[in-house]
Short mmCIF file of C-alpha atoms in Angstrom, two decimals:
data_model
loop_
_atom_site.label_atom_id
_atom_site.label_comp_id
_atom_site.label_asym_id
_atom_site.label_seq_id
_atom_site.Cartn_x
_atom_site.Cartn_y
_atom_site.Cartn_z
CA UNK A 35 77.82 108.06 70.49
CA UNK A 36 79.43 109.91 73.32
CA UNK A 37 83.52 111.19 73.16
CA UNK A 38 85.48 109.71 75.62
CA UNK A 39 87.05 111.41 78.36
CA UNK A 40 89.13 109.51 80.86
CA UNK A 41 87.65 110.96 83.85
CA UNK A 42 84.51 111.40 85.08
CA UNK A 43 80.93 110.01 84.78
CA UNK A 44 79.03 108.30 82.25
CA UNK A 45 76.84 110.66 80.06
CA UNK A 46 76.62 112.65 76.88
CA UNK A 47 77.81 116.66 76.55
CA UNK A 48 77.86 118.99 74.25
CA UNK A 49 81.57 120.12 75.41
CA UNK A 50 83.94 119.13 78.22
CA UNK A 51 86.44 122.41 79.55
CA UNK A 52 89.86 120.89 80.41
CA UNK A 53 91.83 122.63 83.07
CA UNK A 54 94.79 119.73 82.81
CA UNK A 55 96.70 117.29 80.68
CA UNK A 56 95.53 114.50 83.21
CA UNK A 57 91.67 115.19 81.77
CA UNK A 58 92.38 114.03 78.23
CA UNK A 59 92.30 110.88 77.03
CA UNK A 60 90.01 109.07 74.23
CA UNK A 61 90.02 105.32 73.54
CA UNK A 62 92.84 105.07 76.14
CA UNK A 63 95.20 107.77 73.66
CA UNK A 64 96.14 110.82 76.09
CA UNK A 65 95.91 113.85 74.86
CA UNK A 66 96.40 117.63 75.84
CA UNK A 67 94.71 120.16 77.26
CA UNK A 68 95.24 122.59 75.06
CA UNK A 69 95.32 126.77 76.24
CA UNK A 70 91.77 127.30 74.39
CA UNK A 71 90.71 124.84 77.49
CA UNK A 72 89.65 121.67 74.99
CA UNK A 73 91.03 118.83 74.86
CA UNK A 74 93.15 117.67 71.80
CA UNK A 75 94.32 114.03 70.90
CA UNK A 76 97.49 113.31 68.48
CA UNK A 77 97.27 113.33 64.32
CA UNK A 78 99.88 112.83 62.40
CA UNK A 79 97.36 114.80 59.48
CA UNK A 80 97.96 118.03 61.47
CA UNK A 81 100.47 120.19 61.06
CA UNK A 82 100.47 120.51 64.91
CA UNK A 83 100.13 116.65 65.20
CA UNK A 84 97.16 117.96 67.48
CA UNK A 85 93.50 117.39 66.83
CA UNK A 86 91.12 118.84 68.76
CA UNK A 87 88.40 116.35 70.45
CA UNK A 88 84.24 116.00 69.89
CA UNK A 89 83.84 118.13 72.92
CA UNK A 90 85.69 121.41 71.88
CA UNK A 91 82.61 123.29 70.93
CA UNK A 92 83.39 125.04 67.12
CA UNK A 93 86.93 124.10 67.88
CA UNK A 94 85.26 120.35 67.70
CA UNK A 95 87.75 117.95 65.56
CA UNK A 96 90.03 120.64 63.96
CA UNK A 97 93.13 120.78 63.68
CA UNK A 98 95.60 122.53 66.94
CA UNK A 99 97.38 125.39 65.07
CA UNK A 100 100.88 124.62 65.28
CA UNK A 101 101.87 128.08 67.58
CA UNK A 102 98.85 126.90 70.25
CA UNK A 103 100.67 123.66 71.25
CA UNK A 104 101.84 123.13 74.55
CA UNK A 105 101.74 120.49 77.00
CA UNK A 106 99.04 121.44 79.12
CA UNK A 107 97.71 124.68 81.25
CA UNK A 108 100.62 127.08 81.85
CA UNK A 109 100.45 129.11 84.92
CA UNK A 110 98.51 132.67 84.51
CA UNK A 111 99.72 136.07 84.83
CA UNK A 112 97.47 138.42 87.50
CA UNK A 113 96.95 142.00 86.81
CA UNK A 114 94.95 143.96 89.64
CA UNK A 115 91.68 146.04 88.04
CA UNK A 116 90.80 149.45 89.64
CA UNK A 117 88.14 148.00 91.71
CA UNK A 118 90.63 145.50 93.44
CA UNK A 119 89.55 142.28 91.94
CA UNK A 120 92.10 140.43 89.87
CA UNK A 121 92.44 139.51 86.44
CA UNK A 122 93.87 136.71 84.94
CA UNK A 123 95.77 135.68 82.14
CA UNK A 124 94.89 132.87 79.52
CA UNK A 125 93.01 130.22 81.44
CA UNK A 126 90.19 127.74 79.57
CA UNK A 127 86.46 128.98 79.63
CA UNK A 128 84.33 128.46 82.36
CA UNK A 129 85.45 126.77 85.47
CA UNK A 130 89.14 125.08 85.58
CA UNK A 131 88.13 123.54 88.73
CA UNK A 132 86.46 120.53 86.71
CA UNK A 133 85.04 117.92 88.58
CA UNK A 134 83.45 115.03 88.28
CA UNK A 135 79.80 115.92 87.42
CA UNK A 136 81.25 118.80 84.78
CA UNK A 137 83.49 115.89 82.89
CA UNK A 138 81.49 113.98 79.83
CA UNK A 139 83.20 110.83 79.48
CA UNK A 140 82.10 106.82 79.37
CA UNK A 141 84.88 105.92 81.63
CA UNK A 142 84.11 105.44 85.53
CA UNK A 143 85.50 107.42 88.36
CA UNK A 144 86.70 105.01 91.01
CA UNK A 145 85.71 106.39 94.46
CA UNK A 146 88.96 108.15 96.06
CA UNK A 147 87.46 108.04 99.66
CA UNK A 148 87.50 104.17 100.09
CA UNK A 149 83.64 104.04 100.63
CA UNK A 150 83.33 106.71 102.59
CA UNK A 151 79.30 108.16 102.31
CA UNK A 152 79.97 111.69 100.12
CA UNK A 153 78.71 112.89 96.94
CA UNK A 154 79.96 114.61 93.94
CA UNK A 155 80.83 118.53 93.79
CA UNK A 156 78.70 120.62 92.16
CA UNK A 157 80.50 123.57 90.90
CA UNK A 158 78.96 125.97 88.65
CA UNK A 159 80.51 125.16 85.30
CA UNK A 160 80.14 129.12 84.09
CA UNK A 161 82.19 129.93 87.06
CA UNK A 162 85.32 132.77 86.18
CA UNK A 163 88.78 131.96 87.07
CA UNK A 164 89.60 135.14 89.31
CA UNK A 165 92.88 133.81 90.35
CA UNK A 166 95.48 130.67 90.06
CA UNK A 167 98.76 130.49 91.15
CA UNK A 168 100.89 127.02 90.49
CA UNK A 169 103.68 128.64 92.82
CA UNK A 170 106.64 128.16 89.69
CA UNK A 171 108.00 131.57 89.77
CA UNK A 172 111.05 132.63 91.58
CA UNK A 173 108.70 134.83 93.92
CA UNK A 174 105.10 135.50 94.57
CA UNK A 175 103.43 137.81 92.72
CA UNK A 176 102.34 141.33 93.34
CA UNK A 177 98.75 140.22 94.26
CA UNK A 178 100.06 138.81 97.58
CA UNK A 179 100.47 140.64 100.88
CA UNK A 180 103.16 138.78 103.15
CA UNK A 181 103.49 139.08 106.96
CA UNK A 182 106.69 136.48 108.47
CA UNK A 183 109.61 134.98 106.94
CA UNK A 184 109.50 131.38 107.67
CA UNK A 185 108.06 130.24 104.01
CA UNK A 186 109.81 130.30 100.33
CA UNK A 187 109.07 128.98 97.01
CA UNK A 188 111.17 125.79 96.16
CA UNK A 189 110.17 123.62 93.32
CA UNK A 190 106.72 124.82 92.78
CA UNK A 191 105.67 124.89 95.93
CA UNK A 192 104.40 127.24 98.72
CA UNK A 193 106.45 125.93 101.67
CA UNK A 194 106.07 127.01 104.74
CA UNK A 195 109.06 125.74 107.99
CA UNK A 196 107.93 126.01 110.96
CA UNK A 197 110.91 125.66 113.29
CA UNK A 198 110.25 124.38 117.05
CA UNK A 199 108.50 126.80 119.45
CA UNK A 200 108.03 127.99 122.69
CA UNK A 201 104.70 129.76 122.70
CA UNK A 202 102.92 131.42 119.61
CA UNK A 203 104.04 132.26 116.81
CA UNK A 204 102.73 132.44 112.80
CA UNK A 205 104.29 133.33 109.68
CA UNK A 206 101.86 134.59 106.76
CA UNK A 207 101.09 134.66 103.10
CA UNK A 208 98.07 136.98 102.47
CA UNK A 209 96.26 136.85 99.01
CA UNK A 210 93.50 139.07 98.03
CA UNK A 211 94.56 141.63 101.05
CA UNK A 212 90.89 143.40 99.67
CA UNK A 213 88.38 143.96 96.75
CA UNK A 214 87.50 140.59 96.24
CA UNK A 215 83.87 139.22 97.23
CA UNK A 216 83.60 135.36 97.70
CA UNK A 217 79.72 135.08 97.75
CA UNK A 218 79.08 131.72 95.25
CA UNK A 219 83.05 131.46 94.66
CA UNK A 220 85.06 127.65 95.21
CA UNK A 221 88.54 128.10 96.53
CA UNK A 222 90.96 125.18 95.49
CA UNK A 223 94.12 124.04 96.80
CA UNK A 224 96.52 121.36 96.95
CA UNK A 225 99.44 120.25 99.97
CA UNK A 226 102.03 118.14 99.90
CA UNK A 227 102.84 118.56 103.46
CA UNK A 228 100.89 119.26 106.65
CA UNK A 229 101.84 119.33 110.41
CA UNK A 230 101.77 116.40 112.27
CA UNK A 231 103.32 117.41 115.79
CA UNK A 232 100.34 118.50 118.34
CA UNK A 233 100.78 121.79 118.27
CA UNK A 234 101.73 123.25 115.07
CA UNK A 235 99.19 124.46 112.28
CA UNK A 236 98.83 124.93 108.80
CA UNK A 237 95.67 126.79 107.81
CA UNK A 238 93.28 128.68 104.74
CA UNK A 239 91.60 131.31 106.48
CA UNK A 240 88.39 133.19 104.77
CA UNK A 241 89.85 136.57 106.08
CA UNK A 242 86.94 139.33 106.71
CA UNK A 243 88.65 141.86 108.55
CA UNK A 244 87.17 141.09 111.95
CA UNK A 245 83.70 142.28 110.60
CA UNK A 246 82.43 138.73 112.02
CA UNK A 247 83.39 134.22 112.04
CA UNK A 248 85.23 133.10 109.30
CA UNK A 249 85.95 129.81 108.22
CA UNK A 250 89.41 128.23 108.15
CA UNK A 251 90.70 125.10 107.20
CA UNK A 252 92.75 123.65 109.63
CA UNK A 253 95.66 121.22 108.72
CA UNK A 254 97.07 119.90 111.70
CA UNK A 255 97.77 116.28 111.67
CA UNK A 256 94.38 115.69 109.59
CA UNK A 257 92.06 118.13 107.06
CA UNK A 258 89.10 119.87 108.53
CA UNK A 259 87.06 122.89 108.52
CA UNK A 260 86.54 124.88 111.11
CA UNK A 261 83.30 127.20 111.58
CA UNK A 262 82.13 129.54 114.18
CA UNK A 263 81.61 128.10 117.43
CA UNK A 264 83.84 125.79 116.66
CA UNK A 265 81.23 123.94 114.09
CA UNK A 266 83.19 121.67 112.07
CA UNK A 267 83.59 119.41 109.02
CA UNK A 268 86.19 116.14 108.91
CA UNK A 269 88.04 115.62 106.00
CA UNK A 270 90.64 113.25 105.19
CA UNK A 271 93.94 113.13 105.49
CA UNK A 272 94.82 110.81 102.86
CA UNK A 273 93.50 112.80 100.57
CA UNK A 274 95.78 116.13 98.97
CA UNK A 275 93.04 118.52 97.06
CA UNK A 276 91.10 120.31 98.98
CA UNK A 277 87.93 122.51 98.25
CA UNK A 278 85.71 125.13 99.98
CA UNK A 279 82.16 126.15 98.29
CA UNK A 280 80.85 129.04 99.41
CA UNK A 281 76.79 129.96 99.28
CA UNK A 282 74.33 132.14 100.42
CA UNK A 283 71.04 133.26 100.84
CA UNK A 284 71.43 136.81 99.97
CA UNK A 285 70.48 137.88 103.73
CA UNK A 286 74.22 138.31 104.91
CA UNK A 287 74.11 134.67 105.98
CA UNK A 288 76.15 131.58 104.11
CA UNK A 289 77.54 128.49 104.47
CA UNK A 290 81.42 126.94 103.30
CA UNK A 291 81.24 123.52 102.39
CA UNK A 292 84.07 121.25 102.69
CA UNK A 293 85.34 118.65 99.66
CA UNK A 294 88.34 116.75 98.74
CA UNK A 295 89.77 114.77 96.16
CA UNK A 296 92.99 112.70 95.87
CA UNK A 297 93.57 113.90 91.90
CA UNK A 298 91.72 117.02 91.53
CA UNK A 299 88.98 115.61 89.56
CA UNK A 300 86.27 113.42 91.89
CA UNK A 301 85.01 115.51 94.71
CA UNK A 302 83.79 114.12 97.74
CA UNK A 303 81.47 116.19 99.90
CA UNK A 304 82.41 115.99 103.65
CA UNK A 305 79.99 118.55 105.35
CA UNK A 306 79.16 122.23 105.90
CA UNK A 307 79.49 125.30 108.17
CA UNK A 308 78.20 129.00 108.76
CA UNK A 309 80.01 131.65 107.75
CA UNK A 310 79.09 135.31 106.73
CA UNK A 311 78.50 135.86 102.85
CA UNK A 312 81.43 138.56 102.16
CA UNK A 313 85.01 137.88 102.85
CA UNK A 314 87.46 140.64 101.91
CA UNK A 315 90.44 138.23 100.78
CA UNK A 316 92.54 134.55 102.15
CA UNK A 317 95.20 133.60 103.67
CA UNK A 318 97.45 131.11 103.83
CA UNK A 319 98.70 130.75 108.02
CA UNK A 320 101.60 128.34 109.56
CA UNK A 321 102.51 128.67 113.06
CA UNK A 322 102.50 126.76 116.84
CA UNK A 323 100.00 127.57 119.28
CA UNK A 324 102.06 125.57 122.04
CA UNK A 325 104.94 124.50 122.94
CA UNK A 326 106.53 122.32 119.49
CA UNK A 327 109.61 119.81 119.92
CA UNK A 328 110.63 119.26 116.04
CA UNK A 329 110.65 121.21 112.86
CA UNK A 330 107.46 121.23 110.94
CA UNK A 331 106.32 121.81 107.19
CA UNK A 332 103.23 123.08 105.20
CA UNK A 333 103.61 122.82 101.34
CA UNK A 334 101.12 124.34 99.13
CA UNK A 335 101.29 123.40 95.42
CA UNK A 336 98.55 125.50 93.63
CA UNK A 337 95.41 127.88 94.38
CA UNK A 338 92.68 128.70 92.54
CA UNK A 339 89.95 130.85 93.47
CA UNK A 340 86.73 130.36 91.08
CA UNK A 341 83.75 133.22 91.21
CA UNK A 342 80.31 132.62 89.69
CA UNK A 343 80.04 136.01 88.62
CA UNK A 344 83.07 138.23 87.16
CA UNK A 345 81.73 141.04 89.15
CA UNK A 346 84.23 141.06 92.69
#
């Protein structure tokens, strides 16, 4: 018999990595995603109350010691290592950027994109965490460069205001400002708020230091990805999560592929476009390009960036 997860595909695993509460449940009991990155389900026989699941590896249907509990992932502290790359604090094992092909459940995954023709992501599931940020501090952390003042954190979010314009102007948050390679890596994020006037812009840029294109996700109105030569890849705008995949062929040539899911969980593949293999860090952008009339807002909620190596 398989353990049942509440999202996901049909099929048996070995283990199922948790990044969030939202990924546990068993015989329609949630449970917790504990900080080991299993999932655990209640029991009264536990000093905890906790039991950890089928799919927690050796962990597999022992108890939760009673100082581990909490009620799901807790945001990570960064540390930067002497070759630039970042560390993280405790995150699960593997990839936290579960999707749908990584879960091992019996339950179905309804299809988020209402029949739109996508497929599943297909993350590495030995991918490293190099950096997640849920926004919940009073400030953002040392890792992050910042150019503009039009953006604050209220209530776990990243928000950017963009007040109304006449000409160009943008306001930005820079992450990674260097040291950080994204050849094989999946950047993650989630809005709350995009631009809708024509005219105002909320982007993710794949900044390289003007060593060549780089791919940006434009929010403006609707989701999409922008490539050089103004290649592109439609998302949309109903749904809030939003993915980038980045590959290459080892020749200095790659691609960024474009998914997006409306929990975080089922990934829908919406299309590809060049980009150069080595990016030097991101950045989050919010700005006008023309002439705006009314006050516009891009909300970030979380980031994660996910290598397939821990080498940076």
């Amino acid at each position: 018999m398989c353990a049942a997860v509440a999202v996901g595909l049909s099929g048996c695993r070995d283990t199922f990595e948790c990044a969030a509460d939202s990924q546990c449940a068993q015989n329609d009991v949630a449970g917790f995603c504990e900080p080991q990155g299993w999932c655990s389900f209640p029991d009264e026989e536990c000093d905890s109350g906790r039991r950890f699941g089928g799919l927690a590896g050796t962990l597999s249907n022992t108890c939760v010691p009673a100082e581990d509990t909490s009620t799901g992932m807790v945001a990570s502290t960064t540390t930067a290592g002497a070759s630039g790359a970042l560390s993280t604090g405790p995150m699960p094992p593997g990839s936290t950027s579960v999707d749908a092909s990584s879960s091992g459940g019996d339950a179905e995954t309804s299809d988020a994109s209402g029949g739109a023709e996508t497929t599943t992501s297909t993350v590495p599931t030995d991918c490293n965490v190099a950096f997640f940020d849920d926004f919940d501090a009073a400030e953002l952390g040392p890792e992050w460069t910042t150019l503009g003042q039009d953006f604050a954190l209220v209530d776990g979010e990243l928000v950017f205001t963009i007040p109304p314009m006449q000409g160009i102007s943008y306001d930005k948050a820079r992450l990674f400002p260097g040291g950080v390679d994204f050849v094989g890596a999946s950047v993650t994020f989630e809005y709350s708020a995009r631009p809708m006037e024509s005219g105002a812009q909320g982007t993710l840029t794949f900044y390289n230091g003007g060593d060549g294109p780089a791919p940006f996700v434009l929010l403006e109105g609707g989701v999409s990805l922008i490539g050089p030569d103004d290649t592109r890849a439609n998302g949309d705008a109903a749904l809030t999560w939003v993915r980038v995949e980045v590959t290459t062929d080892g020749e200095g040539q790659g691609q960024a592929t474009l998914l997006q899911s409306a929990d975080g969980i089922a990934w829908m593949e919406r299309g590809s476009v060049p980009m150069l293999d080595t990016h030097t860090s991101l950045e989050f952008t919010a700005g006008t390009y023309q002439d705006t009339q009314s006050e516009q807002t891009f909300a970030v909620r979380s980031i994660e960036v996910c290598l397939s190596s821990a080498e940076g």
